[in-house]
Amino acid sequence: MTTIDLNAAAREILKANGRGGYTVPNGRVYPFQWNWDSAFVALGFDTFDRPRAWTEVETLFRAQWDDGFLPHIVFWKDDPGYFPGASVWATGKEPVTSGITQPPVAATVVRKLWKSAAEADEADHYRPRLEALFPKLFAWHRWFAAYRDPDRRGVVVATHPWETGRDNSPEWDVPSEVIDVSNVGDYVRRDTSHLDSKMRPTKLEYDRYLALVQFGRATGWDHARIAAENPFRVADVGMSMILLRANRDLAALAEELGRSEESEEIRGWIQLAERGIDWLWHDELSAWCSRDTLTGRFSGHITSASFLSFYAGLADAGRDAATRAHFDRIAGLVDYLMPSLDPADPGFQMIRYWRGPVWAVVNYMIGTGLAEADDRERAEKVRQDTLELMRRNGFYEAYSPVDGTGSGGDDFSWTAAIWLTWAKGI
Ligand code: GLC
């Protein structure tokens, strides 16, 4: 397909996956609104339908809880083809939502939407919408500070592998071993009836996911208790980098709106994170990786999230050089960057979900960070690899880094959105 055809196809996917005010990641496998998917989808809409881009984010925030929490799934309409659905989460909210969150990319996206509106001379028109969204974004980030970093380390402590957005990354294997699955009971998975089970997490992984959902539900989704007692509490390098970045963008928005008190509070979070994130640098590996807060153990795995330090705005000559060296080494091992797990890792599997495949959205963040750090060459390499995967195979959920085969669902919203955003340039 030519670029023109691909642009049209990508727009069609976003429209077809639209459900009036929000977009499902993929109608068959993921029939609800997902948190970080919607944020990336908004970037795609912004290339051809600005009002719709803002609506996508606004709809997501309509599901925000009073304490600032923003759920990872909003079950606007029931769909029996999905498990675990609304009744399993049982959060008792209206609209019904899940009880965990997802990587906070929304503030970064909203800043981008705002910039694009200003460049199109529409700042006056969008300022009220920005003013309405800002306190919601701020409340969510404050919730992160309170409940996902209870020890004030300056990192994000995920309480469920799904919260990280990198659901079955091997980073969660060892920390998950303590999860008691003896009371999970019987259940029927739906993901493996839509997709080849070779691509999906195993039964043991799934039991653990459900045990954590049951734990949260038993607390009545009490975020303070979950922060203090949840059996899984892992400082996720991906979310930590993403929140640091998002806080920088939120601070810029606060200043734009003349909110000096909020801006000062956000600056405090940024300073804490800039120091605290050191805890996630693994000296022996010379890489960024996640770390279990319960044992202090590093995951010891290099993943696509290890390359988000540039996106987070961190700069340290030694660590950056080491990160670039891993980037170049991995580029020599696969045809397409950036695999979700280092191909030299014994656990690498080219089509099993977050144990190998490439995700366009992660590439987008890696490439954006590298471009901002003035590493044009590597930024362009990630971007071109991403676009080439889509040109060859269409808009899949993920792709094999080895031969580019699409994996997971097809006609995937955030993949199409990244095409629209990136085909134009970084
Ligand atoms: C999978 C991914 C998660 C994503 C969701 C919808 O669960 O791991 O990151 O948000 O699918 O695309």
Short mmCIF file of C-alpha atoms and ligand atoms in Angstrom, two decimals:
data_model
loop_
_atom_site.label_atom_id
_atom_site.label_comp_id
_atom_site.label_asym_id
_atom_site.label_seq_id
_atom_site.Cartn_x
_atom_site.Cartn_y
_atom_site.Cartn_z
CA MET A 1 0.00 0.00 0.00
CA THR A 2 1.13 3.55 -0.61
CA THR A 3 1.39 6.08 2.19
CA ILE A 4 -1.85 7.68 1.01
CA ASP A 5 -3.69 4.35 1.18
CA LEU A 6 -2.23 3.62 4.59
CA ASN A 7 -3.31 7.01 5.90
CA ALA A 8 -6.84 6.29 4.72
CA ALA A 9 -6.78 2.76 6.17
CA ALA A 10 -5.52 4.03 9.54
CA ARG A 11 -8.29 6.63 9.71
CA GLU A 12 -10.85 3.99 8.84
CA ILE A 13 -9.66 1.81 11.71
CA LEU A 14 -10.01 4.64 14.19
CA LYS A 15 -13.49 5.44 12.90
CA ALA A 16 -14.61 1.80 12.82
CA ASN A 17 -13.33 1.18 16.34
CA GLY A 18 -15.08 4.34 17.55
CA ARG A 19 -18.05 3.78 19.85
CA GLY A 20 -19.23 7.39 20.09
CA GLY A 21 -16.85 9.46 22.21
CA TYR A 22 -14.32 6.70 22.78
CA THR A 23 -12.45 4.09 20.79
CA VAL A 24 -11.97 0.40 21.55
CA PRO A 25 -8.43 -0.98 20.99
CA ASN A 26 -9.89 -3.77 18.85
CA GLY A 27 -13.55 -4.73 18.65
CA ARG A 28 -13.11 -8.47 19.17
CA VAL A 29 -10.33 -8.81 21.73
CA TYR A 30 -10.68 -5.55 23.65
CA PRO A 31 -14.27 -4.25 23.41
CA PHE A 32 -14.07 -1.40 26.00
CA GLN A 33 -12.17 1.83 26.57
CA TRP A 34 -8.56 1.30 27.68
CA ASN A 35 -6.68 4.09 29.43
CA TRP A 36 -3.35 4.52 27.67
CA ASP A 37 -4.71 3.20 24.37
CA SER A 38 -7.17 6.10 24.32
CA ALA A 39 -4.46 8.64 24.98
CA PHE A 40 -2.41 7.42 22.00
CA VAL A 41 -5.56 7.15 19.90
CA ALA A 42 -6.18 10.85 20.57
CA LEU A 43 -2.84 11.64 18.91
CA GLY A 44 -4.02 9.79 15.82
CA PHE A 45 -7.36 11.61 15.73
CA ASP A 46 -5.56 14.90 16.13
CA THR A 47 -4.10 14.47 12.64
CA PHE A 48 -7.54 14.63 11.01
CA ASP A 49 -10.28 15.42 13.55
CA ARG A 50 -9.16 17.71 16.37
CA PRO A 51 -12.45 17.88 18.32
CA ARG A 52 -12.66 14.09 18.34
CA ALA A 53 -9.12 13.85 19.72
CA TRP A 54 -10.06 15.96 22.74
CA THR A 55 -13.29 14.05 23.22
CA GLU A 56 -11.39 10.76 23.45
CA VAL A 57 -9.46 12.00 26.48
CA GLU A 58 -12.45 13.77 28.01
CA THR A 59 -14.52 10.59 27.83
CA LEU A 60 -11.79 8.65 29.61
CA PHE A 61 -11.73 11.19 32.43
CA ARG A 62 -15.48 10.87 32.88
CA ALA A 63 -14.63 7.55 34.51
CA GLN A 64 -12.23 9.12 37.03
CA TRP A 65 -12.88 8.28 40.68
CA ASP A 66 -13.25 10.92 43.39
CA ASP A 67 -9.76 10.24 44.74
CA GLY A 68 -8.17 11.01 41.35
CA PHE A 69 -7.71 7.38 40.30
CA LEU A 70 -8.13 6.77 36.55
CA PRO A 71 -8.99 3.14 35.70
CA HIS A 72 -7.26 1.02 33.10
CA ILE A 73 -10.57 -0.14 31.59
CA VAL A 74 -13.93 1.61 31.40
CA PHE A 75 -16.78 -0.81 30.71
CA TRP A 76 -19.11 1.69 29.06
CA LYS A 77 -21.18 -1.14 27.58
CA ASP A 78 -21.27 -4.74 28.66
CA ASP A 79 -19.70 -7.37 26.42
CA PRO A 80 -19.88 -11.01 27.54
CA GLY A 81 -17.01 -11.92 25.20
CA TYR A 82 -14.41 -10.44 27.57
CA PHE A 83 -12.88 -11.86 30.74
CA PRO A 84 -12.38 -10.56 33.43
CA GLY A 85 -15.36 -8.28 32.86
CA ALA A 86 -17.11 -5.69 35.01
CA SER A 87 -18.63 -8.19 37.44
CA VAL A 88 -15.24 -9.69 38.26
CA TRP A 89 -13.73 -6.30 39.10
CA ALA A 90 -16.84 -5.31 41.06
CA THR A 91 -15.61 -1.79 41.76
CA GLY A 92 -19.17 -0.58 42.28
CA LYS A 93 -18.56 2.58 40.26
CA GLU A 94 -20.68 4.23 37.62
CA PRO A 95 -19.54 3.84 34.87
CA VAL A 96 -18.22 0.43 35.80
CA THR A 97 -14.44 0.30 35.68
CA SER A 98 -11.50 -1.89 36.57
CA GLY A 99 -9.68 -1.22 39.84
CA ILE A 100 -6.12 -0.70 38.60
CA THR A 101 -4.63 2.06 36.47
CA GLN A 102 -2.24 2.17 33.48
CA PRO A 103 0.83 4.14 32.37
CA PRO A 104 0.01 7.86 32.65
CA VAL A 105 0.63 9.09 29.13
CA ALA A 106 -2.44 11.36 29.05
CA ALA A 107 -0.78 14.59 30.27
CA THR A 108 1.90 14.26 27.62
CA VAL A 109 -0.75 13.70 24.98
CA VAL A 110 -2.89 16.62 26.15
CA ARG A 111 0.12 18.91 25.98
CA LYS A 112 0.66 17.75 22.41
CA LEU A 113 -3.00 18.31 21.52
CA TRP A 114 -2.78 21.77 23.03
CA LYS A 115 0.36 22.63 21.06
CA SER A 116 -1.24 21.45 17.86
CA ALA A 117 -4.38 23.51 18.52
CA ALA A 118 -2.24 26.59 19.24
CA GLU A 119 -0.28 26.08 16.02
CA ALA A 120 -3.56 25.94 14.11
CA ASP A 121 -4.58 29.22 15.73
CA GLU A 122 -7.29 27.52 17.75
CA ALA A 123 -5.87 28.12 21.22
CA ASP A 124 -8.79 30.33 22.26
CA HIS A 125 -11.27 27.70 21.25
CA TYR A 126 -9.49 24.88 23.12
CA ARG A 127 -8.40 26.79 26.24
CA PRO A 128 -11.66 26.05 28.14
CA ARG A 129 -11.27 22.36 27.37
CA LEU A 130 -7.68 22.45 28.57
CA GLU A 131 -8.76 24.28 31.71
CA ALA A 132 -11.35 21.60 32.40
CA LEU A 133 -8.91 18.74 31.82
CA PHE A 134 -6.00 20.14 33.79
CA PRO A 135 -7.40 19.57 37.33
CA LYS A 136 -8.32 16.03 36.37
CA LEU A 137 -4.84 15.25 35.11
CA PHE A 138 -3.39 16.87 38.21
CA ALA A 139 -5.64 14.82 40.51
CA TRP A 140 -4.56 11.62 38.78
CA HIS A 141 -0.86 12.45 39.14
CA ARG A 142 -1.39 13.36 42.78
CA TRP A 143 -3.07 9.98 43.23
CA PHE A 144 0.07 8.36 41.79
CA ALA A 145 2.22 10.23 44.30
CA ALA A 146 0.00 9.11 47.17
CA TYR A 147 -0.86 5.52 46.28
CA ARG A 148 1.71 4.26 43.82
CA ASP A 149 4.75 5.61 45.61
CA PRO A 150 3.79 5.27 49.28
CA ASP A 151 7.44 5.29 50.44
CA ARG A 152 8.19 8.47 48.50
CA ARG A 153 10.97 6.88 46.50
CA GLY A 154 10.28 8.83 43.32
CA VAL A 155 9.23 5.74 41.32
CA VAL A 156 5.91 4.14 40.35
CA VAL A 157 5.04 0.97 42.23
CA ALA A 158 2.73 -1.17 40.11
CA THR A 159 0.26 -3.36 42.00
CA HIS A 160 -0.67 -5.60 39.07
CA PRO A 161 1.25 -6.64 35.94
CA TRP A 162 -1.66 -5.26 33.87
CA GLU A 163 -1.13 -1.89 35.46
CA THR A 164 2.26 -1.59 33.74
CA GLY A 165 0.68 -2.04 30.30
CA ARG A 166 3.38 -4.66 29.65
CA ASP A 167 1.17 -7.40 30.98
CA ASN A 168 3.31 -10.53 30.92
CA SER A 169 6.80 -9.09 30.79
CA PRO A 170 9.31 -11.48 32.41
CA GLU A 171 10.04 -8.57 34.75
CA TRP A 172 7.03 -9.70 36.77
CA ASP A 173 7.82 -13.42 36.94
CA VAL A 174 9.86 -13.58 40.13
CA PRO A 175 7.85 -10.96 42.07
CA SER A 176 4.68 -12.91 41.14
CA GLU A 177 5.88 -16.15 42.70
CA VAL A 178 4.57 -15.12 46.12
CA ILE A 179 1.02 -14.65 44.83
CA ASP A 180 -1.21 -17.33 46.30
CA VAL A 181 -3.38 -18.84 43.55
CA SER A 182 -4.95 -21.60 45.60
CA ASN A 183 -8.31 -19.83 45.92
CA VAL A 184 -8.67 -18.48 42.40
CA GLY A 185 -11.35 -21.00 41.43
CA ASP A 186 -12.52 -21.96 37.95
CA TYR A 187 -12.86 -19.47 35.15
CA VAL A 188 -12.96 -19.39 31.37
CA ARG A 189 -10.46 -17.17 29.61
CA ARG A 190 -11.68 -15.33 26.54
CA ASP A 191 -8.39 -14.09 25.14
CA THR A 192 -7.35 -17.56 23.99
CA SER A 193 -10.60 -18.11 22.13
CA HIS A 194 -9.91 -14.99 20.01
CA LEU A 195 -6.16 -15.45 19.66
CA ASP A 196 -3.62 -18.24 19.36
CA SER A 197 -2.64 -19.31 22.89
CA LYS A 198 1.02 -19.34 21.81
CA MET A 199 0.84 -15.56 21.76
CA ARG A 200 -0.85 -15.18 25.12
CA PRO A 201 0.14 -15.46 28.79
CA THR A 202 0.15 -18.94 30.38
CA LYS A 203 -2.46 -20.39 32.77
CA LEU A 204 -0.24 -19.80 35.83
CA GLU A 205 0.26 -16.16 34.83
CA TYR A 206 -3.48 -15.79 34.39
CA ASP A 207 -4.21 -17.35 37.79
CA ARG A 208 -1.91 -14.80 39.37
CA TYR A 209 -3.57 -11.93 37.53
CA LEU A 210 -6.92 -13.05 38.88
CA ALA A 211 -5.64 -13.59 42.41
CA LEU A 212 -4.52 -9.95 42.42
CA VAL A 213 -7.91 -8.78 41.15
CA GLN A 214 -9.53 -10.80 43.93
CA PHE A 215 -7.20 -9.24 46.48
CA GLY A 216 -8.10 -5.71 45.37
CA ARG A 217 -11.77 -6.54 45.33
CA ALA A 218 -11.58 -7.97 48.86
CA THR A 219 -10.20 -4.60 50.09
CA GLY A 220 -13.14 -2.85 48.40
CA TRP A 221 -10.53 -1.28 46.10
CA ASP A 222 -9.14 0.65 49.03
CA HIS A 223 -6.06 2.24 47.45
CA ALA A 224 -4.29 2.89 50.75
CA ARG A 225 -4.60 -0.75 51.78
CA ILE A 226 -3.57 -1.99 48.37
CA ALA A 227 -0.49 0.28 48.51
CA ALA A 228 0.41 -1.16 51.90
CA GLU A 229 -0.57 -4.83 51.61
CA ASN A 230 -0.82 -5.95 48.01
CA PRO A 231 1.25 -9.09 47.37
CA PHE A 232 2.69 -7.60 44.17
CA ARG A 233 4.46 -4.25 44.52
CA VAL A 234 7.06 -3.70 41.83
CA ALA A 235 8.73 -0.43 40.92
CA ASP A 236 8.13 -0.48 37.17
CA VAL A 237 10.82 1.23 35.15
CA GLY A 238 8.34 1.90 32.31
CA MET A 239 5.70 3.64 34.41
CA SER A 240 8.35 5.49 36.41
CA MET A 241 9.87 6.97 33.25
CA ILE A 242 6.46 7.70 31.76
CA LEU A 243 5.20 9.50 34.88
CA LEU A 244 8.36 11.57 35.13
CA ARG A 245 7.87 12.64 31.54
CA ALA A 246 4.16 13.28 32.06
CA ASN A 247 4.89 15.42 35.11
CA ARG A 248 7.20 17.61 33.04
CA ASP A 249 4.39 18.07 30.53
CA LEU A 250 1.84 18.69 33.26
CA ALA A 251 4.11 21.33 34.83
CA ALA A 252 4.34 23.07 31.45
CA LEU A 253 0.53 23.04 31.19
CA ALA A 254 0.22 24.40 34.75
CA GLU A 255 2.47 27.29 33.83
CA GLU A 256 0.57 27.91 30.63
CA LEU A 257 -2.61 28.19 32.70
CA GLY A 258 -0.99 30.29 35.43
CA ARG A 259 -1.53 27.63 38.10
CA SER A 260 1.50 28.34 40.20
CA GLU A 261 0.54 26.29 43.24
CA GLU A 262 0.00 23.16 41.22
CA SER A 263 3.12 23.83 39.22
CA GLU A 264 5.16 23.97 42.40
CA GLU A 265 3.72 20.70 43.65
CA ILE A 266 4.48 19.02 40.32
CA ARG A 267 8.05 20.37 40.41
CA GLY A 268 8.43 18.64 43.77
CA TRP A 269 7.37 15.30 42.24
CA ILE A 270 9.81 15.81 39.37
CA GLN A 271 12.73 16.51 41.71
CA LEU A 272 11.92 13.46 43.79
CA ALA A 273 11.72 11.26 40.67
CA GLU A 274 14.94 12.61 39.16
CA ARG A 275 16.78 11.44 42.26
CA GLY A 276 14.70 8.39 43.10
CA ILE A 277 14.85 6.78 39.71
CA ASP A 278 18.52 6.01 40.37
CA TRP A 279 17.19 3.06 42.31
CA LEU A 280 16.24 1.48 38.97
CA TRP A 281 19.70 1.66 37.41
CA HIS A 282 21.29 -1.81 37.40
CA ASP A 283 25.05 -1.35 37.51
CA GLU A 284 26.07 -4.82 36.45
CA LEU A 285 23.69 -4.91 33.50
CA SER A 286 24.40 -1.26 32.76
CA ALA A 287 20.71 -0.85 32.08
CA TRP A 288 17.46 0.47 33.48
CA CYS A 289 15.20 -2.21 34.84
CA SER A 290 12.31 -2.77 37.24
CA ARG A 291 12.79 -3.71 40.87
CA ASP A 292 10.67 -5.49 43.44
CA THR A 293 10.00 -3.17 46.39
CA LEU A 294 9.29 -6.13 48.68
CA THR A 295 12.70 -7.78 48.24
CA GLY A 296 14.76 -5.01 46.62
CA ARG A 297 15.61 -7.44 43.80
CA PHE A 298 16.14 -6.18 40.27
CA SER A 299 14.28 -7.99 37.53
CA GLY A 300 17.57 -8.33 35.67
CA HIS A 301 15.79 -8.12 32.29
CA ILE A 302 16.47 -5.56 29.59
CA THR A 303 13.15 -4.68 27.95
CA SER A 304 11.80 -2.01 25.62
CA ALA A 305 11.07 0.06 28.76
CA SER A 306 14.81 0.20 29.46
CA PHE A 307 15.04 2.69 26.59
CA LEU A 308 12.57 5.24 27.95
CA SER A 309 15.11 7.28 29.93
CA PHE A 310 15.47 9.75 27.07
CA TYR A 311 11.70 10.18 26.93
CA ALA A 312 11.78 10.82 30.69
CA GLY A 313 14.23 13.66 30.06
CA LEU A 314 17.04 12.04 32.06
CA ALA A 315 20.56 12.84 30.94
CA ASP A 316 23.68 11.16 32.29
CA ALA A 317 26.60 10.67 29.93
CA GLY A 318 27.68 7.26 31.23
CA ARG A 319 24.21 5.73 31.50
CA ASP A 320 23.12 7.17 28.18
CA ALA A 321 26.15 5.70 26.43
CA ALA A 322 25.46 2.29 28.01
CA THR A 323 21.80 2.48 26.98
CA ARG A 324 22.79 3.38 23.42
CA ALA A 325 25.23 0.47 23.36
CA HIS A 326 22.38 -1.92 24.29
CA PHE A 327 20.25 -0.31 21.60
CA ASP A 328 22.93 -0.92 18.96
CA ARG A 329 23.58 -4.46 20.14
CA ILE A 330 19.87 -5.33 19.95
CA ALA A 331 19.58 -3.65 16.54
CA GLY A 332 22.22 -6.11 15.36
CA LEU A 333 20.19 -9.09 16.59
CA VAL A 334 16.77 -8.40 15.04
CA ASP A 335 15.37 -6.88 11.88
CA TYR A 336 12.93 -4.60 13.66
CA LEU A 337 13.38 -2.56 16.83
CA MET A 338 12.48 -2.49 19.69
CA PRO A 339 11.69 -5.99 20.92
CA SER A 340 9.84 -6.00 24.23
CA LEU A 341 12.56 -8.27 25.61
CA ASP A 342 16.26 -8.36 24.82
CA PRO A 343 16.69 -11.13 22.18
CA ALA A 344 19.80 -12.28 24.06
CA ASP A 345 17.62 -13.01 27.12
CA PRO A 346 16.96 -16.75 27.51
CA GLY A 347 13.24 -15.96 27.97
CA PHE A 348 12.92 -14.22 24.59
CA GLN A 349 9.96 -15.48 22.51
CA MET A 350 9.31 -13.63 19.32
CA ILE A 351 5.53 -13.85 19.31
CA ARG A 352 4.55 -14.31 22.96
CA TYR A 353 3.10 -10.99 23.96
CA TRP A 354 5.49 -8.88 26.09
CA ARG A 355 8.30 -11.41 25.88
CA GLY A 356 9.57 -10.39 22.47
CA PRO A 357 7.13 -8.62 20.12
CA VAL A 358 7.43 -4.96 19.14
CA TRP A 359 4.73 -2.45 20.14
CA ALA A 360 4.37 0.68 18.03
CA VAL A 361 3.42 2.85 21.01
CA VAL A 362 6.53 1.94 22.97
CA ASN A 363 8.62 2.63 19.87
CA TYR A 364 6.94 5.99 19.57
CA MET A 365 7.98 6.94 23.09
CA ILE A 366 11.52 5.62 22.60
CA GLY A 367 11.89 7.47 19.30
CA THR A 368 10.43 10.69 20.66
CA GLY A 369 12.88 10.61 23.56
CA LEU A 370 15.87 9.91 21.33
CA ALA A 371 14.89 12.72 18.97
CA GLU A 372 14.60 15.12 21.89
CA ALA A 373 18.03 14.01 23.08
CA ASP A 374 19.30 14.92 19.60
CA ASP A 375 20.08 11.34 18.67
CA ARG A 376 18.60 11.73 15.21
CA GLU A 377 20.06 8.55 13.83
CA ARG A 378 18.68 6.15 16.41
CA ALA A 379 15.39 8.04 16.58
CA GLU A 380 14.97 7.67 12.85
CA LYS A 381 15.92 3.98 12.97
CA VAL A 382 13.13 3.24 15.48
CA ARG A 383 10.65 5.30 13.52
CA GLN A 384 11.48 3.71 10.17
CA ASP A 385 11.36 0.20 11.61
CA THR A 386 7.93 0.92 13.08
CA LEU A 387 6.55 2.34 9.84
CA GLU A 388 8.00 -0.53 7.84
CA LEU A 389 6.27 -3.09 10.06
CA MET A 390 2.95 -1.40 9.32
CA ARG A 391 3.63 -1.02 5.60
CA ARG A 392 4.39 -4.72 5.28
CA ASN A 393 1.78 -6.16 7.57
CA GLY A 394 -0.93 -3.66 8.36
CA PHE A 395 -1.92 -2.39 11.77
CA TYR A 396 -1.42 -5.27 14.20
CA GLU A 397 -1.38 -5.16 17.95
CA ALA A 398 2.31 -6.10 17.93
CA TYR A 399 4.91 -7.60 15.58
CA SER A 400 7.69 -10.15 15.66
CA PRO A 401 11.00 -8.27 15.78
CA VAL A 402 12.60 -11.16 13.90
CA ASP A 403 10.50 -11.34 10.74
CA GLY A 404 7.86 -8.65 11.19
CA THR A 405 4.86 -11.02 11.40
CA GLY A 406 1.86 -9.38 13.03
CA SER A 407 0.80 -10.81 16.39
CA GLY A 408 -2.25 -10.33 18.61
CA GLY A 409 -5.28 -8.52 17.19
CA ASP A 410 -5.39 -6.85 13.78
CA ASP A 411 -6.91 -3.46 12.87
CA PHE A 412 -5.54 -2.18 16.13
CA SER A 413 -6.40 1.38 17.12
CA TRP A 414 -3.24 2.64 18.77
CA THR A 415 -1.06 1.12 16.05
CA ALA A 416 -3.08 3.00 13.40
CA ALA A 417 -2.82 6.14 15.54
CA ILE A 418 0.96 5.89 15.68
CA TRP A 419 1.06 5.52 11.92
CA LEU A 420 -0.91 8.75 11.52
CA THR A 421 1.24 10.59 14.04
CA TRP A 422 4.60 9.28 12.88
CA ALA A 423 4.25 8.97 9.14
CA LYS A 424 4.37 12.79 9.18
CA GLY A 425 7.65 13.10 11.07
CA ILE A 426 8.87 13.08 14.64
C1 GLC B 1 -2.98 -5.49 26.41
C2 GLC B 1 -1.73 -4.66 26.57
C3 GLC B 1 -2.06 -3.32 27.21
C4 GLC B 1 -3.12 -2.63 26.37
C5 GLC B 1 -4.32 -3.53 26.09
C6 GLC B 1 -5.25 -2.94 25.05
O1 GLC B 1 -3.57 -5.81 27.63
O2 GLC B 1 -0.76 -5.34 27.30
O3 GLC B 1 -0.92 -2.52 27.31
O4 GLC B 1 -3.52 -1.44 26.96
O5 GLC B 1 -3.89 -4.77 25.62
O6 GLC B 1 -4.54 -2.66 23.87
#
